Amino acid sequence: MVDLSAIRTPLFVPANRPERFAKAAASGADAIILDLEDAVAADAKDAARAALRRDFTDLPIIVRINAAGTSAHQADLAAVAALRPDAVMLPKAESAAGCQTVAGAIGDIPLIALIESAQGLAHARAIAAVPDVARLAFGSVDFCADLGCEHGREVLLPARFELVLASRLAGIAPPIDGVTVQLDDPTASHDDAAHARALGMTGKLCIHPRQIADVRRAFAPTAQ
């Protein structure tokens, strides 16, 4: 079984772009997230599900499905149950009951619960305590959209710390931080990852291969 707690630099890849799968696996990421959600347009969801595979790498494969209540959710559940990836990432995770329902539909595949809303943060401790939830992750951009707040480190400090605390109380691995959207600043990914590490997080979602090395460096052991 894959040790999901060791993942530091998971990289998103649109699931409807299979020509990118092997390239993503060669990027230096330590896990690949095949994305059925935000990276895939509504009219490409079926093609994305059909393109799911795990034979292109020995790295852990995570599939981000569409949220409960969306038209693609049930078909996504069936697809991941057949594929059996190393983990399923559940977006818009907002309750323990919702996570339990998804877990029941996919068998013993671990869940990474993506906290992206006020409701999700309010129930983070209960979500982290669900037996099938292996880790929490922070969907910081959507979280800010839900609350109408700025996407800044000081603004999001209480939310990040609550996810660290919820994970510790539940006895699961520390959470994975959200994405850095600035791709034109070579220091942004490293500095954001270093901030997350200082708070007790132990991984960061990546959206481009050029972010991998800087994020890995931020989570590497120091000389001390």
Coordinates of N, CA and C in Angstrom, one line a residue:
M1 N 0.8 -1.2 0.0 CA 0.0 0.0 0.0 C 0.9 1.3 0.0
V2 N 0.5 2.2 -0.8 CA 1.2 3.5 -0.9 C 1.1 4.3 0.4
D3 N 2.2 4.9 0.8 CA 2.3 5.7 2.0 C 1.9 7.2 1.6
L4 N 0.6 7.5 1.7 CA 0.1 8.8 1.3 C 0.7 9.9 2.1
S5 N 1.2 9.6 3.3 CA 1.7 10.6 4.2 C 3.0 11.2 3.7
A6 N 3.7 10.4 2.8 CA 5.0 10.8 2.3 C 4.9 11.7 1.1
I7 N 3.7 12.0 0.6 CA 3.6 12.8 -0.6 C 3.8 14.3 -0.3
R8 N 4.7 14.9 -1.0 CA 5.1 16.3 -0.8 C 4.7 17.2 -2.0
T9 N 4.8 16.6 -3.2 CA 4.7 17.5 -4.4 C 3.7 16.8 -5.5
P10 N 2.5 16.6 -5.1 CA 1.5 16.1 -6.1 C 1.2 17.1 -7.2
L11 N 1.2 16.6 -8.4 CA 1.0 17.4 -9.6 C -0.3 17.1 -10.3
F12 N -1.1 18.2 -10.5 CA -2.3 18.0 -11.3 C -2.1 17.9 -12.8
V13 N -2.8 17.0 -13.4 CA -2.8 16.8 -14.8 C -4.3 16.6 -15.3
P14 N -4.7 17.4 -16.3 CA -6.1 17.2 -16.8 C -6.2 15.7 -17.3
A15 N -7.3 15.0 -16.8 CA -7.5 13.6 -17.2 C -7.8 13.4 -18.6
N16 N -8.3 14.5 -19.3 CA -8.6 14.4 -20.7 C -7.4 14.7 -21.6
R17 N -6.2 14.8 -21.0 CA -4.9 15.0 -21.8 C -4.0 13.9 -21.5
P18 N -4.3 12.7 -21.9 CA -3.4 11.5 -21.6 C -2.0 11.6 -22.2
E19 N -1.8 12.5 -23.2 CA -0.5 12.7 -23.8 C 0.4 13.4 -22.8
R20 N -0.1 14.0 -21.8 CA 0.7 14.6 -20.7 C 1.0 13.8 -19.6
F21 N 0.4 12.6 -19.5 CA 0.5 11.8 -18.2 C 2.0 11.4 -18.0
A22 N 2.6 10.8 -19.0 CA 4.0 10.3 -18.8 C 5.0 11.5 -18.6
K23 N 4.7 12.6 -19.2 CA 5.6 13.8 -19.0 C 5.4 14.3 -17.6
A24 N 4.2 14.3 -17.1 CA 4.0 14.7 -15.7 C 4.7 13.8 -14.7
A25 N 4.7 12.5 -15.0 CA 5.4 11.5 -14.2 C 6.9 11.7 -14.2
A26 N 7.4 12.3 -15.2 CA 8.8 12.5 -15.3 C 9.3 13.9 -14.8
S27 N 8.4 14.6 -14.3 CA 8.6 16.0 -13.9 C 9.4 16.1 -12.6
G28 N 9.4 15.1 -11.8 CA 10.0 15.1 -10.5 C 8.9 15.2 -9.4
A29 N 7.7 15.2 -9.8 CA 6.6 15.1 -8.8 C 6.6 13.8 -8.1
D30 N 6.1 13.7 -6.9 CA 6.1 12.4 -6.2 C 4.7 11.8 -6.2
A31 N 3.8 12.4 -6.9 CA 2.4 11.8 -7.1 C 1.8 12.5 -8.2
I32 N 0.9 11.8 -8.9 CA 0.2 12.5 -10.0 C -1.3 12.5 -9.7
I33 N -1.9 13.7 -9.9 CA -3.4 13.8 -9.7 C -4.0 13.9 -11.0
L34 N -4.7 12.9 -11.4 CA -5.5 12.9 -12.7 C -6.8 13.6 -12.4
D35 N -7.0 14.8 -13.0 CA -8.1 15.7 -12.6 C -9.3 15.5 -13.5
L36 N -10.4 15.2 -12.9 CA -11.7 15.1 -13.6 C -12.5 16.3 -13.4
E37 N -12.1 17.2 -12.5 CA -12.9 18.3 -12.0 C -12.6 19.6 -12.8
D38 N -11.9 20.6 -12.1 CA -11.7 21.9 -12.6 C -11.0 22.0 -13.9
A39 N -10.0 21.1 -14.1 CA -9.2 21.2 -15.4 C -9.9 20.6 -16.6
V40 N -11.1 20.1 -16.4 CA -11.8 19.4 -17.5 C -13.2 20.1 -17.8
A41 N -13.4 20.6 -19.0 CA -14.7 21.2 -19.4 C -15.8 20.2 -19.3
A42 N -17.0 20.7 -19.1 CA -18.2 19.9 -18.9 C -18.4 18.9 -20.1
D43 N -18.1 19.3 -21.3 CA -18.3 18.5 -22.5 C -17.2 17.5 -22.7
A44 N -16.1 17.5 -21.8 CA -15.0 16.6 -22.0 C -14.9 15.6 -20.8
K45 N -15.9 15.7 -19.9 CA -15.9 14.8 -18.7 C -15.9 13.3 -19.1
D46 N -16.7 12.9 -20.0 CA -16.8 11.5 -20.5 C -15.5 11.0 -21.0
A47 N -14.9 11.9 -21.9 CA -13.6 11.5 -22.5 C -12.5 11.4 -21.4
A48 N -12.6 12.3 -20.4 CA -11.6 12.2 -19.3 C -11.7 10.9 -18.5
R49 N -12.9 10.6 -18.2 CA -13.1 9.3 -17.5 C -12.6 8.1 -18.3
A50 N -12.8 8.1 -19.6 CA -12.4 7.0 -20.5 C -10.8 7.0 -20.6
A51 N -10.2 8.1 -20.4 CA -8.7 8.2 -20.5 C -8.0 7.8 -19.2
L52 N -8.7 7.6 -18.1 CA -8.0 7.3 -16.9 C -7.2 6.0 -17.0
R53 N -6.0 6.0 -16.5 CA -5.1 4.9 -16.5 C -4.1 5.0 -15.4
R54 N -3.4 4.0 -15.1 CA -2.3 4.1 -14.1 C -1.1 3.3 -14.5
D55 N -1.0 2.9 -15.7 CA 0.1 2.1 -16.2 C 1.3 2.9 -16.7
F56 N 1.2 4.2 -16.6 CA 2.3 5.0 -17.2 C 3.4 5.4 -16.2
T57 N 3.2 5.0 -14.9 CA 4.1 5.3 -13.9 C 4.0 4.4 -12.7
D58 N 5.1 4.4 -11.9 CA 5.0 3.7 -10.6 C 4.7 4.6 -9.4
L59 N 4.6 5.9 -9.8 CA 4.2 6.9 -8.7 C 2.8 6.7 -8.3
P60 N 2.5 7.2 -7.1 CA 1.1 7.1 -6.6 C 0.2 7.9 -7.6
I61 N -1.0 7.3 -7.9 CA -2.0 8.0 -8.7 C -3.2 8.3 -7.9
I62 N -3.5 9.6 -7.9 CA -4.7 10.2 -7.2 C -5.6 10.6 -8.3
V63 N -6.9 10.4 -8.1 CA -7.9 11.0 -9.1 C -8.8 12.0 -8.3
R64 N -8.8 13.2 -8.8 CA -9.8 14.2 -8.3 C -11.1 14.0 -9.0
I65 N -12.1 13.6 -8.3 CA -13.4 13.5 -8.9 C -14.2 14.8 -8.9
N66 N -15.4 14.8 -9.5 CA -16.3 16.0 -9.3 C -17.0 15.9 -8.0
A67 N -17.4 17.0 -7.5 CA -18.1 17.1 -6.2 C -19.4 16.4 -6.2
A68 N -19.8 15.9 -5.0 CA -21.2 15.4 -4.8 C -22.2 16.4 -5.2
G69 N -23.3 16.0 -5.8 CA -24.3 16.9 -6.3 C -24.1 17.4 -7.7
T70 N -22.9 17.2 -8.3 CA -22.7 17.5 -9.7 C -23.2 16.4 -10.6
S71 N -23.4 16.7 -11.9 CA -23.9 15.7 -12.8 C -22.9 14.6 -13.1
A72 N -21.6 14.9 -12.9 CA -20.6 14.0 -13.2 C -20.2 13.1 -12.0
H73 N -20.7 13.3 -10.9 CA -20.2 12.7 -9.6 C -20.4 11.2 -9.7
Q74 N -21.6 10.7 -10.0 CA -21.8 9.3 -9.9 C -21.0 8.5 -10.9
A75 N -20.9 9.0 -12.1 CA -20.0 8.4 -13.1 C -18.6 8.4 -12.7
D76 N -18.1 9.4 -12.0 CA -16.7 9.5 -11.5 C -16.5 8.4 -10.5
L77 N -17.5 8.2 -9.6 CA -17.4 7.2 -8.6 C -17.2 5.8 -9.2
A78 N -18.0 5.5 -10.2 CA -17.9 4.2 -10.9 C -16.5 4.1 -11.6
A79 N -16.0 5.2 -12.2 CA -14.7 5.1 -12.9 C -13.6 4.8 -11.9
V80 N -13.6 5.5 -10.8 CA -12.5 5.3 -9.8 C -12.6 3.9 -9.1
A81 N -13.8 3.5 -8.9 CA -13.9 2.1 -8.3 C -13.4 1.1 -9.3
A82 N -13.5 1.3 -10.6 CA -12.9 0.4 -11.5 C -11.4 0.5 -11.7
L83 N -10.9 1.8 -11.7 CA -9.5 2.0 -11.8 C -8.7 1.6 -10.6
R84 N -9.2 1.9 -9.4 CA -8.6 1.6 -8.1 C -7.2 2.4 -8.1
P85 N -7.3 3.7 -8.1 CA -6.1 4.5 -7.9 C -5.6 4.4 -6.4
D86 N -4.5 5.0 -6.1 CA -4.0 5.0 -4.8 C -4.8 5.8 -3.8
A87 N -5.5 6.8 -4.3 CA -6.3 7.7 -3.5 C -7.3 8.4 -4.4
V88 N -8.4 8.8 -3.8 CA -9.4 9.7 -4.5 C -9.4 11.0 -3.8
M89 N -9.3 12.1 -4.5 CA -9.4 13.4 -3.9 C -10.9 13.9 -4.1
L90 N -11.5 14.2 -3.0 CA -12.9 14.6 -3.0 C -13.0 16.1 -2.8
P91 N -13.4 16.9 -3.9 CA -13.5 18.3 -3.8 C -14.7 18.7 -3.0
K92 N -14.7 20.0 -2.5 CA -15.9 20.5 -1.8 C -16.3 19.6 -0.7
A93 N -15.4 18.9 0.0 CA -15.7 18.1 1.2 C -16.2 19.0 2.3
E94 N -17.4 18.7 2.7 CA -18.1 19.6 3.7 C -18.7 18.9 4.9
S95 N -18.7 17.6 4.9 CA -19.2 16.9 6.1 C -18.6 15.5 6.2
A96 N -18.6 15.0 7.4 CA -18.2 13.6 7.6 C -19.1 12.6 6.9
A97 N -20.4 12.9 6.9 CA -21.4 12.0 6.3 C -21.1 11.9 4.8
G98 N -20.8 13.1 4.1 CA -20.6 13.1 2.7 C -19.3 12.3 2.4
C99 N -18.3 12.4 3.2 CA -17.1 11.6 2.9 C -17.4 10.1 3.1
Q100 N -18.2 9.8 4.1 CA -18.5 8.4 4.3 C -19.3 7.8 3.2
T101 N -20.2 8.6 2.6 CA -21.0 8.1 1.4 C -20.1 7.8 0.2
V102 N -19.1 8.7 0.0 CA -18.2 8.5 -1.1 C -17.3 7.3 -0.8
A103 N -16.8 7.1 0.4 CA -16.0 6.0 0.7 C -16.8 4.7 0.5
G104 N -18.0 4.7 0.9 CA -18.9 3.5 0.7 C -19.0 3.1 -0.7
A105 N -19.0 4.1 -1.6 CA -19.2 3.8 -3.1 C -17.9 3.4 -3.8
I106 N -16.8 3.6 -3.2 CA -15.5 3.2 -3.9 C -14.7 2.2 -3.2
G107 N -15.3 1.6 -2.1 CA -14.6 0.5 -1.4 C -13.5 1.0 -0.5
D108 N -12.3 0.4 -0.5 CA -11.3 0.7 0.5 C -10.2 1.6 -0.1
I109 N -10.6 2.4 -1.1 CA -9.6 3.4 -1.6 C -9.6 4.6 -0.7
P110 N -8.4 5.0 -0.2 CA -8.3 6.2 0.7 C -8.8 7.5 0.0
L111 N -9.3 8.3 0.9 CA -9.8 9.6 0.5 C -8.8 10.7 0.9
I112 N -8.6 11.7 0.0 CA -8.0 13.0 0.4 C -9.1 14.0 0.3
A113 N -9.5 14.6 1.4 CA -10.7 15.5 1.5 C -10.2 16.9 1.3
L114 N -10.7 17.5 0.2 CA -10.3 18.9 -0.2 C -11.2 19.9 0.5
I115 N -10.7 20.6 1.4 CA -11.5 21.6 2.1 C -11.4 22.9 1.4
E116 N -12.6 23.4 0.9 CA -12.7 24.5 0.0 C -13.8 25.5 0.3
S117 N -14.4 25.4 1.5 CA -15.5 26.3 1.8 C -15.6 26.5 3.3
A118 N -16.4 27.5 3.7 CA -16.6 27.7 5.1 C -17.2 26.5 5.8
Q119 N -18.1 25.8 5.1 CA -18.7 24.6 5.7 C -17.6 23.5 5.9
G120 N -16.8 23.4 4.9 CA -15.7 22.4 5.0 C -14.8 22.6 6.2
L121 N -14.4 23.9 6.3 CA -13.5 24.2 7.4 C -14.2 24.1 8.8
A122 N -15.5 24.4 8.8 CA -16.2 24.2 10.1 C -16.3 22.8 10.5
H123 N -16.3 21.9 9.6 CA -16.4 20.4 9.9 C -15.1 19.7 9.6
A124 N -14.0 20.4 9.5 CA -12.7 19.8 9.2 C -12.3 18.7 10.2
R125 N -12.6 18.9 11.5 CA -12.2 17.9 12.5 C -13.0 16.6 12.4
A126 N -14.3 16.8 12.1 CA -15.1 15.6 11.9 C -14.7 14.9 10.6
I127 N -14.4 15.6 9.6 CA -14.0 15.0 8.3 C -12.7 14.3 8.5
A128 N -11.7 14.9 9.2 CA -10.4 14.2 9.4 C -10.6 12.9 10.2
A129 N -11.6 12.8 11.0 CA -11.8 11.6 11.8 C -12.5 10.5 11.1
V130 N -13.0 10.7 9.9 CA -13.6 9.6 9.1 C -12.5 8.6 8.8
P131 N -12.8 7.3 9.1 CA -11.7 6.3 8.9 C -11.1 6.2 7.5
D132 N -11.8 6.5 6.5 CA -11.3 6.4 5.1 C -10.6 7.6 4.7
V133 N -10.6 8.7 5.4 CA -9.9 9.9 5.1 C -8.4 9.8 5.5
A134 N -7.5 9.8 4.5 CA -6.1 9.6 4.8 C -5.4 11.0 5.1
R135 N -5.9 12.0 4.4 CA -5.3 13.4 4.5 C -6.3 14.4 4.2
L136 N -6.1 15.6 4.7 CA -6.8 16.8 4.3 C -6.0 17.6 3.3
A137 N -6.6 18.3 2.4 CA -5.9 19.2 1.5 C -6.7 20.5 1.5
F138 N -6.0 21.6 1.2 CA -6.6 22.9 1.3 C -6.8 23.5 -0.1
G139 N -8.1 23.6 -0.5 CA -8.4 24.3 -1.7 C -8.6 25.8 -1.5
S140 N -7.4 26.4 -1.4 CA -7.4 27.8 -0.9 C -8.1 28.8 -1.8
V141 N -8.0 28.6 -3.1 CA -8.5 29.6 -4.1 C -10.1 29.6 -4.0
D142 N -10.6 28.4 -4.0 CA -12.1 28.3 -3.9 C -12.6 28.7 -2.5
F143 N -11.8 28.4 -1.5 CA -12.1 28.8 -0.1 C -12.3 30.3 -0.1
C144 N -11.3 31.0 -0.7 CA -11.4 32.5 -0.7 C -12.6 33.0 -1.5
A145 N -12.9 32.3 -2.6 CA -14.1 32.7 -3.4 C -15.4 32.5 -2.5
D146 N -15.4 31.4 -1.8 CA -16.6 31.1 -0.9 C -16.8 32.2 0.1
L147 N -15.7 32.7 0.8 CA -15.8 33.6 1.8 C -15.7 35.1 1.4
G148 N -15.2 35.3 0.1 CA -15.1 36.6 -0.4 C -13.9 37.3 0.2
C149 N -12.8 36.6 0.6 CA -11.7 37.1 1.2 C -10.5 37.1 0.2
E150 N -9.4 37.8 0.6 CA -8.2 37.9 -0.2 C -7.4 36.6 -0.1
H151 N -6.8 36.2 -1.1 CA -5.9 35.0 -1.1 C -4.5 35.4 -0.7
G152 N -4.4 35.6 0.6 CA -3.1 36.0 1.2 C -2.7 35.2 2.4
R153 N -1.4 35.1 2.7 CA -1.0 34.3 3.8 C -1.5 34.6 5.1
E154 N -1.5 35.9 5.5 CA -2.0 36.3 6.8 C -3.5 36.1 6.9
V155 N -4.3 36.3 5.8 CA -5.7 36.1 5.8 C -6.0 34.6 6.0
L156 N -5.3 33.8 5.4 CA -5.6 32.3 5.4 C -4.9 31.6 6.6
L157 N -4.1 32.3 7.4 CA -3.4 31.7 8.5 C -4.3 30.9 9.4
P158 N -5.5 31.4 9.9 CA -6.3 30.6 10.7 C -6.9 29.3 10.1
A159 N -7.2 29.4 8.8 CA -7.7 28.2 8.1 C -6.6 27.2 7.9
R160 N -5.4 27.5 7.6 CA -4.4 26.5 7.4 C -4.1 25.9 8.8
F161 N -4.0 26.7 9.8 CA -3.7 26.1 11.1 C -4.8 25.2 11.6
E162 N -6.0 25.5 11.3 CA -7.1 24.6 11.7 C -7.0 23.3 11.0
L163 N -6.6 23.2 9.8 CA -6.4 22.0 9.1 C -5.3 21.2 9.7
V164 N -4.2 21.8 10.1 CA -3.1 21.1 10.8 C -3.6 20.6 12.1
L165 N -4.4 21.4 12.8 CA -4.9 20.9 14.1 C -5.9 19.8 14.0
A166 N -6.8 19.9 13.0 CA -7.8 18.8 12.7 C -7.1 17.5 12.4
S167 N -6.0 17.6 11.6 CA -5.3 16.4 11.2 C -4.6 15.8 12.4
R168 N -4.0 16.6 13.2 CA -3.3 16.1 14.4 C -4.3 15.4 15.4
L169 N -5.4 16.1 15.6 CA -6.4 15.5 16.5 C -6.9 14.2 16.1
A170 N -7.0 14.0 14.7 CA -7.6 12.8 14.2 C -6.5 11.7 14.0
G171 N -5.2 12.1 14.2 CA -4.1 11.1 14.1 C -3.8 10.7 12.7
I172 N -4.1 11.6 11.7 CA -3.8 11.3 10.3 C -2.6 12.2 9.9
A173 N -2.1 12.0 8.7 CA -0.9 12.8 8.2 C -1.3 14.2 8.1
P174 N -0.3 15.1 8.3 CA -0.5 16.6 8.2 C -1.1 16.9 6.8
P175 N -1.7 18.0 6.7 CA -2.4 18.3 5.4 C -1.5 18.8 4.3
I176 N -2.1 18.8 3.1 CA -1.4 19.3 1.9 C -2.0 20.7 1.6
D177 N -1.1 21.6 1.4 CA -1.5 23.0 1.2 C -2.0 23.2 -0.3
G178 N -2.7 24.3 -0.5 CA -3.3 24.6 -1.8 C -2.2 25.1 -2.8
V179 N -2.7 25.4 -4.0 CA -1.8 25.8 -5.1 C -1.3 27.2 -5.0
T180 N -0.2 27.4 -5.6 CA 0.3 28.8 -5.9 C 0.0 29.1 -7.4
V181 N -0.8 30.1 -7.6 CA -1.3 30.4 -9.0 C -0.3 31.2 -9.8
Q182 N 0.7 31.9 -9.1 CA 1.6 32.7 -9.8 C 2.7 31.8 -10.4
L183 N 2.7 31.7 -11.7 CA 3.7 30.9 -12.4 C 4.8 31.7 -13.0
D184 N 4.7 33.0 -13.0 CA 5.8 33.9 -13.5 C 6.8 34.3 -12.5
D185 N 6.6 33.9 -11.2 CA 7.5 34.3 -10.1 C 8.1 33.0 -9.6
P186 N 9.4 32.8 -9.9 CA 10.1 31.6 -9.5 C 10.2 31.4 -8.0
T187 N 10.1 32.4 -7.2 CA 10.2 32.3 -5.8 C 8.8 32.0 -5.1
A188 N 7.7 32.3 -5.8 CA 6.4 32.2 -5.1 C 6.1 30.8 -4.6
S189 N 6.3 29.8 -5.4 CA 6.0 28.4 -4.9 C 6.8 28.0 -3.7
H190 N 8.1 28.3 -3.8 CA 9.0 28.0 -2.7 C 8.6 28.7 -1.4
D191 N 8.3 30.0 -1.5 CA 8.0 30.8 -0.3 C 6.6 30.4 0.3
D192 N 5.7 30.1 -0.6 CA 4.4 29.6 -0.1 C 4.5 28.2 0.6
A193 N 5.3 27.4 0.0 CA 5.6 26.0 0.6 C 6.3 26.1 1.9
A194 N 7.3 27.1 2.0 CA 8.0 27.2 3.2 C 7.1 27.8 4.3
H195 N 6.1 28.6 4.0 CA 5.1 29.1 4.9 C 4.2 28.0 5.4
A196 N 3.8 27.1 4.5 CA 3.0 26.0 4.8 C 3.7 25.0 5.7
R197 N 5.0 24.8 5.4 CA 5.8 23.9 6.3 C 5.9 24.5 7.7
A198 N 6.1 25.8 7.8 CA 6.3 26.4 9.1 C 5.0 26.2 10.0
L199 N 3.9 26.1 9.3 CA 2.6 25.9 10.0 C 2.3 24.4 10.4
G200 N 3.1 23.5 9.8 CA 2.9 22.1 10.1 C 2.4 21.3 9.0
M201 N 2.2 21.9 7.8 CA 1.8 21.2 6.6 C 3.0 20.4 6.0
T202 N 2.7 19.4 5.3 CA 3.9 18.6 4.8 C 3.8 18.3 3.3
G203 N 3.0 19.1 2.6 CA 2.9 18.9 1.1 C 2.2 20.1 0.5
K204 N 2.3 20.2 -0.8 CA 1.7 21.3 -1.5 C 1.2 20.9 -2.9
L205 N 0.0 21.2 -3.2 CA -0.5 20.9 -4.5 C 0.2 21.7 -5.6
C206 N 0.6 21.1 -6.7 CA 1.3 21.8 -7.8 C 0.5 21.8 -9.0
I207 N 0.5 22.8 -9.8 CA -0.2 22.9 -11.0 C 0.7 23.0 -12.3
H208 N 2.0 23.1 -12.1 CA 2.9 23.1 -13.2 C 4.2 22.5 -12.8
P209 N 4.8 21.7 -13.8 CA 6.1 21.1 -13.4 C 7.2 22.0 -12.9
R210 N 7.2 23.3 -13.4 CA 8.3 24.2 -12.9 C 8.2 24.5 -11.4
Q211 N 7.1 24.1 -10.8 CA 6.9 24.4 -9.3 C 7.5 23.3 -8.5
I212 N 7.7 22.1 -9.1 CA 8.1 20.9 -8.3 C 9.4 21.1 -7.5
A213 N 10.5 21.5 -8.2 CA 11.7 21.6 -7.5 C 11.7 22.6 -6.3
D214 N 11.1 23.8 -6.5 CA 11.0 24.8 -5.4 C 10.2 24.3 -4.3
V215 N 9.1 23.6 -4.5 CA 8.3 23.0 -3.4 C 9.0 21.9 -2.7
R216 N 9.7 21.0 -3.5 CA 10.5 20.0 -2.8 C 11.5 20.6 -1.9
R217 N 12.2 21.6 -2.4 CA 13.3 22.2 -1.6 C 12.7 22.8 -0.3
A218 N 11.5 23.4 -0.4 CA 11.0 23.9 0.8 C 10.6 22.9 1.9
F219 N 10.3 21.7 1.5 CA 10.0 20.6 2.4 C 11.1 19.7 2.8
A220 N 12.3 19.9 2.2 CA 13.4 19.1 2.4 C 14.0 19.4 3.8
P221 N 14.6 18.4 4.4 CA 15.3 18.6 5.7 C 16.3 19.7 5.7
T222 N 16.4 20.5 6.7 CA 17.5 21.5 6.7 C 18.8 20.9 7.3
A223 N 19.9 21.6 7.1 CA 21.1 21.1 7.7 C 21.0 20.9 9.2
Q224 N 20.3 21.8 9.9 CA 20.2 21.7 11.3 C 19.3 20.5 11.7

